[in-house]
mmCIF file of C-alpha atoms in Angstrom:
data_model
loop_
_atom_site.group_PDB
_atom_site.id
_atom_site.type_symbol
_atom_site.label_atom_id
_atom_site.label_comp_id
_atom_site.label_asym_id
_atom_site.label_seq_id
_atom_site.Cartn_x
_atom_site.Cartn_y
_atom_site.Cartn_z
ATOM 1 C CA MET A 10 38.738 -16.657 17.609
ATOM 2 C CA GLY A 11 37.107 -14.332 15.055
ATOM 3 C CA LYS A 12 37.005 -17.113 12.223
ATOM 4 C CA ILE A 13 35.442 -19.565 14.637
ATOM 5 C CA PHE A 14 32.745 -16.954 15.666
ATOM 6 C CA THR A 15 32.212 -16.149 12.020
ATOM 7 C CA THR A 16 31.877 -20.011 11.057
ATOM 8 C CA ALA A 17 29.440 -20.412 14.065
ATOM 9 C CA THR A 18 27.487 -17.517 12.974
ATOM 10 C CA LEU A 19 27.118 -18.699 9.352
ATOM 11 C CA LEU A 20 26.324 -22.103 10.487
ATOM 12 C CA LEU A 21 23.392 -20.775 12.770
ATOM 13 C CA THR A 22 22.057 -18.753 10.022
ATOM 14 C CA PHE A 23 21.974 -21.561 7.712
ATOM 15 C CA LEU A 24 20.201 -23.715 10.345
ATOM 16 C CA LEU A 25 17.579 -20.940 10.899
ATOM 17 C CA LEU A 26 17.019 -20.688 7.121
ATOM 18 C CA SER A 27 16.461 -24.325 6.908
ATOM 19 C CA LEU A 28 14.211 -24.603 9.767
ATOM 20 C CA THR A 29 11.832 -21.470 8.653
ATOM 21 C CA GLY A 30 12.174 -22.194 4.891
ATOM 22 C CA SER A 31 13.115 -19.595 2.221
ATOM 23 C CA ALA A 32 13.439 -16.089 3.514
ATOM 24 C CA GLN A 33 10.993 -13.589 2.784
ATOM 25 C CA ASP A 34 11.212 -11.880 -0.719
ATOM 26 C CA LYS A 35 10.754 -8.117 -0.575
ATOM 27 C CA ASN A 36 9.975 -8.226 -4.242
ATOM 28 C CA PHE A 37 6.968 -10.718 -3.786
ATOM 29 C CA TYR A 38 3.835 -8.502 -3.530
ATOM 30 C CA ILE A 39 0.903 -10.175 -2.168
ATOM 31 C CA PHE A 40 -2.724 -8.889 -2.245
ATOM 32 C CA LEU A 41 -5.522 -10.369 -0.177
ATOM 33 C CA CYS A 42 -8.844 -10.310 -1.984
ATOM 34 C CA PHE A 43 -12.327 -10.899 -0.194
ATOM 35 C CA GLY A 44 -16.030 -10.287 -0.839
ATOM 36 C CA GLN A 45 -19.113 -11.975 -2.287
ATOM 37 C CA SER A 46 -19.861 -13.297 -5.915
ATOM 38 C CA ASN A 47 -18.105 -10.576 -7.998
ATOM 39 C CA MET A 48 -15.102 -11.260 -6.162
ATOM 40 C CA GLU A 49 -15.506 -14.984 -6.107
ATOM 41 C CA GLY A 50 -15.907 -14.801 -10.150
ATOM 42 C CA ASN A 51 -19.398 -15.378 -11.854
ATOM 43 C CA ALA A 52 -18.170 -15.099 -15.350
ATOM 44 C CA LYS A 53 -17.326 -17.924 -17.398
ATOM 45 C CA ILE A 54 -13.727 -18.412 -18.017
ATOM 46 C CA GLU A 55 -12.830 -17.980 -21.555
ATOM 47 C CA PRO A 56 -9.929 -19.415 -23.559
ATOM 48 C CA GLN A 57 -8.094 -16.128 -23.678
ATOM 49 C CA ASP A 58 -8.044 -15.944 -19.875
ATOM 50 C CA THR A 59 -6.236 -19.230 -19.198
ATOM 51 C CA VAL A 60 -3.188 -18.600 -21.781
ATOM 52 C CA ASN A 61 -0.025 -16.186 -21.552
ATOM 53 C CA VAL A 62 -0.236 -16.068 -17.697
ATOM 54 C CA ASN A 63 3.079 -14.970 -16.710
ATOM 55 C CA PRO A 64 4.466 -17.148 -13.694
ATOM 56 C CA ARG A 65 5.370 -13.960 -11.983
ATOM 57 C CA PHE A 66 1.786 -13.802 -11.315
ATOM 58 C CA GLN A 67 0.927 -16.571 -8.651
ATOM 59 C CA VAL A 68 -2.176 -17.579 -6.656
ATOM 60 C CA MET A 69 -2.234 -19.205 -3.169
ATOM 61 C CA GLU A 70 -4.776 -21.861 -3.338
ATOM 62 C CA ALA A 71 -7.187 -21.459 -0.236
ATOM 63 C CA VAL A 72 -8.944 -24.675 -0.623
ATOM 64 C CA ASP A 73 -7.865 -27.991 -1.647
ATOM 65 C CA CYS A 74 -8.715 -28.706 -5.560
ATOM 66 C CA PRO A 75 -7.401 -32.182 -6.610
ATOM 67 C CA ALA A 76 -9.134 -31.790 -10.121
ATOM 68 C CA LEU A 77 -6.548 -28.815 -10.399
ATOM 69 C CA ASN A 78 -3.903 -30.471 -8.627
ATOM 70 C CA ARG A 79 -3.606 -27.613 -6.198
ATOM 71 C CA THR A 80 -3.399 -27.990 -2.665
ATOM 72 C CA LYS A 81 -4.394 -25.494 0.019
ATOM 73 C CA GLY A 82 -1.472 -23.009 1.190
ATOM 74 C CA ASN A 83 0.514 -23.476 -1.954
ATOM 75 C CA TRP A 84 1.571 -21.098 -4.656
ATOM 76 C CA TYR A 85 0.659 -21.944 -8.411
ATOM 77 C CA THR A 86 0.654 -19.750 -11.721
ATOM 78 C CA ALA A 87 -2.450 -17.820 -11.486
ATOM 79 C CA VAL A 88 -4.319 -19.467 -14.057
ATOM 80 C CA PRO A 89 -8.197 -19.117 -13.298
ATOM 81 C CA PRO A 90 -9.952 -20.188 -11.327
ATOM 82 C CA LEU A 91 -8.506 -17.992 -8.439
ATOM 83 C CA CYS A 92 -10.987 -18.408 -5.813
ATOM 84 C CA ARG A 93 -12.303 -21.944 -5.259
ATOM 85 C CA CYS A 94 -12.074 -25.024 -7.548
ATOM 86 C CA ARG A 95 -14.969 -24.146 -9.735
ATOM 87 C CA THR A 96 -15.567 -20.454 -9.586
ATOM 88 C CA GLY A 97 -15.057 -18.129 -12.574
ATOM 89 C CA LEU A 98 -13.332 -15.143 -13.736
ATOM 90 C CA THR A 99 -12.575 -12.453 -11.267
ATOM 91 C CA PRO A 100 -11.355 -8.860 -11.143
ATOM 92 C CA ALA A 101 -8.315 -10.412 -9.356
ATOM 93 C CA ASP A 102 -7.241 -11.974 -12.697
ATOM 94 C CA TYR A 103 -6.645 -8.802 -14.649
ATOM 95 C CA PHE A 104 -5.434 -7.006 -11.543
ATOM 96 C CA GLY A 105 -2.709 -9.507 -11.322
ATOM 97 C CA ARG A 106 -1.804 -9.606 -15.070
ATOM 98 C CA GLU A 107 -1.751 -5.909 -15.314
ATOM 99 C CA LEU A 108 0.594 -5.382 -12.176
ATOM 100 C CA VAL A 109 3.303 -8.051 -13.485
ATOM 101 C CA ALA A 110 2.996 -6.169 -16.937
ATOM 102 C CA ASN A 111 3.856 -2.857 -15.472
ATOM 103 C CA LEU A 112 6.188 -3.681 -12.448
ATOM 104 C CA PRO A 113 9.995 -4.354 -12.688
ATOM 105 C CA GLU A 114 10.872 -7.961 -13.803
ATOM 106 C CA LYS A 115 12.266 -8.590 -10.393
ATOM 107 C CA VAL A 116 8.823 -8.023 -8.805
ATOM 108 C CA ARG A 117 6.390 -11.022 -8.444
ATOM 109 C CA VAL A 118 2.658 -10.886 -7.569
ATOM 110 C CA GLY A 119 0.695 -13.189 -5.635
ATOM 111 C CA VAL A 120 -3.194 -13.137 -4.626
ATOM 112 C CA ILE A 121 -5.236 -14.925 -2.128
ATOM 113 C CA ASN A 122 -8.998 -14.801 -2.845
ATOM 114 C CA VAL A 123 -11.379 -16.034 -0.058
ATOM 115 C CA ALA A 124 -14.933 -15.168 -1.292
ATOM 116 C CA VAL A 125 -18.581 -16.417 -0.862
ATOM 117 C CA GLY A 126 -21.308 -15.695 -3.346
ATOM 118 C CA GLY A 127 -24.314 -13.747 -1.906
ATOM 119 C CA CYS A 128 -22.786 -13.051 1.604
ATOM 120 C CA LYS A 129 -23.059 -9.812 3.345
ATOM 121 C CA ILE A 130 -20.064 -8.264 4.936
ATOM 122 C CA GLU A 131 -21.018 -9.614 8.410
ATOM 123 C CA LEU A 132 -19.514 -13.026 7.312
ATOM 124 C CA PHE A 133 -16.043 -11.584 7.516
ATOM 125 C CA ASP A 134 -16.573 -10.214 11.129
ATOM 126 C CA LYS A 135 -14.508 -12.597 13.166
ATOM 127 C CA ASP A 136 -16.495 -11.787 16.261
ATOM 128 C CA HIS A 137 -20.187 -12.138 14.741
ATOM 129 C CA TYR A 138 -19.800 -14.441 11.863
ATOM 130 C CA GLU A 139 -21.073 -17.380 13.433
ATOM 131 C CA ALA A 140 -24.380 -15.627 14.357
ATOM 132 C CA TYR A 141 -24.682 -14.477 10.839
ATOM 133 C CA THR A 142 -24.245 -17.910 9.314
ATOM 134 C CA VAL A 143 -27.134 -19.315 11.329
ATOM 135 C CA ASP A 144 -29.876 -18.274 8.988
ATOM 136 C CA VAL A 145 -28.054 -18.265 5.526
ATOM 137 C CA PRO A 146 -29.194 -20.488 2.728
ATOM 138 C CA GLY A 147 -28.111 -24.135 2.430
ATOM 139 C CA TRP A 148 -26.144 -23.438 -0.813
ATOM 140 C CA MET A 149 -24.199 -20.509 0.822
ATOM 141 C CA LYS A 150 -23.521 -22.876 4.172
ATOM 142 C CA ASN A 151 -21.839 -25.268 1.500
ATOM 143 C CA MET A 152 -19.415 -22.427 0.147
ATOM 144 C CA ILE A 153 -18.645 -21.454 3.717
ATOM 145 C CA LYS A 154 -17.899 -25.010 4.894
ATOM 146 C CA GLU A 155 -15.171 -25.137 2.073
ATOM 147 C CA TYR A 156 -13.424 -22.578 4.354
ATOM 148 C CA ASP A 157 -14.028 -24.701 7.535
ATOM 149 C CA GLY A 158 -17.091 -22.471 8.420
ATOM 150 C CA ASN A 159 -14.792 -19.509 8.712
ATOM 151 C CA PRO A 160 -13.927 -17.678 5.605
ATOM 152 C CA TYR A 161 -12.185 -14.786 7.650
ATOM 153 C CA GLY A 162 -10.070 -17.303 9.356
ATOM 154 C CA ARG A 163 -9.083 -18.950 6.373
ATOM 155 C CA LEU A 164 -8.077 -15.649 4.794
ATOM 156 C CA VAL A 165 -5.864 -14.898 7.869
ATOM 157 C CA GLU A 166 -4.454 -18.137 7.865
ATOM 158 C CA MET A 167 -3.344 -18.120 4.375
ATOM 159 C CA ALA A 168 -2.066 -14.712 4.703
ATOM 160 C CA LYS A 169 0.274 -15.764 7.297
ATOM 161 C CA LEU A 170 1.754 -18.474 5.404
ATOM 162 C CA ALA A 171 2.177 -15.910 2.599
ATOM 163 C CA GLN A 172 3.912 -13.534 4.766
ATOM 164 C CA LYS A 173 6.667 -15.877 5.268
ATOM 165 C CA ASP A 174 7.238 -15.519 1.372
ATOM 166 C CA GLY A 175 6.623 -12.058 0.639
ATOM 167 C CA VAL A 176 5.177 -8.752 1.718
ATOM 168 C CA ILE A 177 1.382 -7.759 1.871
ATOM 169 C CA LYS A 178 0.954 -4.723 -0.263
ATOM 170 C CA GLY A 179 -2.684 -4.171 -0.395
ATOM 171 C CA ILE A 180 -6.329 -5.587 0.198
ATOM 172 C CA LEU A 181 -8.944 -5.893 -2.687
ATOM 173 C CA LEU A 182 -12.645 -5.918 -1.727
ATOM 174 C CA HIS A 183 -15.626 -6.501 -3.843
ATOM 175 C CA GLN A 184 -18.670 -6.710 -1.752
ATOM 176 C CA GLY A 185 -21.883 -4.697 -1.116
ATOM 177 C CA GLU A 186 -24.636 -6.074 -3.267
ATOM 178 C CA SER A 187 -26.107 -7.865 -0.142
ATOM 179 C CA ASN A 188 -25.880 -5.020 2.042
ATOM 180 C CA THR A 189 -27.427 -2.528 -0.417
ATOM 181 C CA GLY A 190 -28.755 0.359 1.300
ATOM 182 C CA ASP A 191 -27.064 -0.453 4.583
ATOM 183 C CA THR A 192 -25.487 2.797 5.736
ATOM 184 C CA LEU A 193 -23.594 1.016 8.513
ATOM 185 C CA TRP A 194 -21.710 -0.953 5.692
ATOM 186 C CA THR A 195 -18.618 1.225 5.789
ATOM 187 C CA GLN A 196 -18.310 0.861 9.450
ATOM 188 C CA LYS A 197 -18.699 -2.875 9.089
ATOM 189 C CA VAL A 198 -15.801 -2.890 6.453
ATOM 190 C CA LYS A 199 -13.785 -1.122 8.838
ATOM 191 C CA VAL A 200 -13.996 -3.525 11.553
ATOM 192 C CA VAL A 201 -12.900 -6.309 9.134
ATOM 193 C CA TYR A 202 -10.011 -4.095 7.896
ATOM 194 C CA ASP A 203 -8.852 -3.123 11.420
ATOM 195 C CA ASN A 204 -8.957 -6.836 12.193
ATOM 196 C CA LEU A 205 -6.743 -7.759 9.354
ATOM 197 C CA MET A 206 -4.222 -4.880 10.173
ATOM 198 C CA HIS A 207 -4.161 -6.293 13.868
ATOM 199 C CA ASP A 208 -4.246 -9.933 12.939
ATOM 200 C CA LEU A 209 -1.415 -9.826 10.412
ATOM 201 C CA ASN A 210 0.588 -6.889 12.162
ATOM 202 C CA LEU A 211 0.242 -4.773 9.259
ATOM 203 C CA LYS A 212 0.401 -0.979 9.224
ATOM 204 C CA PRO A 213 -2.684 0.814 7.823
ATOM 205 C CA LYS A 214 -0.534 3.600 6.076
ATOM 206 C CA LYS A 215 1.086 1.015 3.987
ATOM 207 C CA VAL A 216 -1.490 -1.382 3.231
ATOM 208 C CA PRO A 217 -4.544 0.288 1.154
ATOM 209 C CA LEU A 218 -7.905 -1.003 0.801
ATOM 210 C CA LEU A 219 -9.264 -1.034 -2.719
ATOM 211 C CA ALA A 220 -12.979 -1.281 -3.149
ATOM 212 C CA GLY A 221 -14.949 -1.826 -6.241
ATOM 213 C CA GLU A 222 -18.316 -0.425 -7.132
ATOM 214 C CA THR A 223 -21.212 -2.844 -7.961
ATOM 215 C CA VAL A 224 -22.605 -3.143 -11.414
ATOM 216 C CA ASN A 225 -23.137 0.532 -12.314
ATOM 217 C CA ALA A 226 -26.385 2.276 -13.005
ATOM 218 C CA ASP A 227 -25.068 2.799 -16.702
ATOM 219 C CA GLN A 228 -25.473 -1.206 -16.993
ATOM 220 C CA GLU A 229 -28.902 -0.794 -15.195
ATOM 221 C CA GLY A 230 -27.162 -2.603 -12.150
ATOM 222 C CA LYS A 231 -29.839 -3.671 -9.739
ATOM 223 C CA CYS A 232 -27.624 -2.695 -6.890
ATOM 224 C CA ALA A 233 -26.215 0.477 -8.237
ATOM 225 C CA SER A 234 -27.675 2.630 -5.591
ATOM 226 C CA MET A 235 -24.874 0.930 -3.056
ATOM 227 C CA ASN A 236 -22.249 2.835 -5.095
ATOM 228 C CA LYS A 237 -23.423 5.973 -3.154
ATOM 229 C CA ILE A 238 -22.586 4.389 0.135
ATOM 230 C CA ILE A 239 -19.207 2.716 -1.098
ATOM 231 C CA ALA A 240 -18.101 6.305 -2.376
ATOM 232 C CA THR A 241 -18.113 7.249 1.169
ATOM 233 C CA LEU A 242 -15.651 4.274 2.416
ATOM 234 C CA PRO A 243 -12.530 6.744 2.167
ATOM 235 C CA GLN A 244 -14.189 8.894 4.713
ATOM 236 C CA THR A 245 -14.210 5.936 7.214
ATOM 237 C CA ILE A 246 -10.902 4.315 6.153
ATOM 238 C CA LYS A 247 -8.398 6.765 5.319
ATOM 239 C CA ASN A 248 -6.115 4.361 3.026
ATOM 240 C CA ALA A 249 -9.343 3.346 1.221
ATOM 241 C CA HIS A 250 -9.677 3.810 -2.561
ATOM 242 C CA VAL A 251 -12.962 3.316 -4.560
ATOM 243 C CA ILE A 252 -12.591 1.643 -8.091
ATOM 244 C CA SER A 253 -15.236 2.878 -10.412
ATOM 245 C CA SER A 254 -17.341 0.242 -12.404
ATOM 246 C CA ALA A 255 -18.728 2.806 -15.051
ATOM 247 C CA GLY A 256 -18.735 1.192 -18.434
ATOM 248 C CA CYS A 257 -18.025 -2.216 -16.944
ATOM 249 C CA THR A 258 -20.312 -4.439 -18.879
ATOM 250 C CA ASP A 259 -22.376 -7.025 -16.919
ATOM 251 C CA SER A 260 -24.266 -10.219 -17.443
ATOM 252 C CA ALA A 261 -28.196 -10.546 -17.937
ATOM 253 C CA ASP A 262 -29.051 -10.620 -14.388
ATOM 254 C CA ASN A 263 -27.783 -6.952 -13.962
ATOM 255 C CA LEU A 264 -25.902 -8.212 -10.715
ATOM 256 C CA HIS A 265 -22.659 -9.572 -11.899
ATOM 257 C CA PHE A 266 -20.107 -8.415 -14.486
ATOM 258 C CA ASN A 267 -19.447 -10.561 -17.530
ATOM 259 C CA ALA A 268 -15.957 -11.488 -18.525
ATOM 260 C CA ALA A 269 -15.128 -8.212 -20.355
ATOM 261 C CA GLY A 270 -16.273 -6.406 -17.216
ATOM 262 C CA TYR A 271 -14.329 -8.254 -15.080
ATOM 263 C CA ARG A 272 -11.241 -7.787 -17.084
ATOM 264 C CA GLU A 273 -11.701 -3.933 -17.420
ATOM 265 C CA LEU A 274 -12.590 -3.791 -13.525
ATOM 266 C CA GLY A 275 -9.454 -5.723 -12.718
ATOM 267 C CA LYS A 276 -7.177 -3.352 -14.852
ATOM 268 C CA ARG A 277 -8.718 -0.424 -12.966
ATOM 269 C CA TYR A 278 -7.829 -2.009 -9.536
ATOM 270 C CA ALA A 279 -4.232 -2.567 -11.041
ATOM 271 C CA ALA A 280 -4.021 1.007 -12.192
ATOM 272 C CA THR A 281 -4.860 2.456 -8.657
ATOM 273 C CA MET A 282 -2.477 0.091 -7.068
ATOM 274 C CA LEU A 283 0.288 0.879 -9.547
ATOM 275 C CA ASN A 284 -0.153 4.643 -8.760
ATOM 276 C CA LEU A 285 0.047 3.761 -5.047
ATOM 277 C CA LEU A 286 3.056 2.078 -5.695
ATOM 278 C CA GLY A 287 4.499 4.699 -7.370
ATOM 279 C CA HIS A 288 4.372 3.230 -11.028
ATOM 280 C CA LYS A 289 2.246 4.212 -13.950
ATOM 281 C CA MET A 290 0.257 1.800 -16.366
ATOM 282 C CA ALA A 291 1.901 1.468 -19.775
ATOM 283 C CA GLN A 292 -0.370 2.920 -22.477
#
């Protein structure tokens, strides 16, 4: 009777795995990335950014990109672009590269990047985004349309797929330029963060929010004043951490980082995340 029971249990387990796909890998660390153009990626991708990408660093494509041979909802080695099909270099690129370089070999890293240039944080408020999108410019509506009109919904959709494969370990935010001077910004970010925690069944104590500063005053950043508001985010979200942009070089418009600036900012996101994971970045 014992052998029959054991055999039946093994067969049932095998059947369940067959139906649900591969079992969740606890060593597959997944990070959600969202925001506006600096998370979307504004700098031109340079040759150095497309080579030597460790296959342990993966991106889940959030839109269909036939020209890249990528399909929405599938994982690929994280060769940029990591947002939509024709976007540029982002902080997520070197965030992931640095993580896999400093985490144990058994650990893989996956990112999901849903971002829309020029948007306010209101675009990611699942209860009010429709009202916000009514008056946005046509070019932004075209970007939003790539996410079927609901970027937050697409982020959650992709995140739920990703949770079958791995564990969400953190959230990266780069947004604020379009909300410059908005003293309610931290509360609005908390609404989005809380919704993600609820909709993905995550625990705030285990899922930090890493928020990058806008182009710094030392680069004559046009929205640098927003950094004073971003600095207060940990007062509203206990597990929030601000990533300094000091010294990160920018483009001529003083709104976007250049490629070197994105690389440095991405490494800073990684250094903070590694510390939170109990690791240090190799010197």
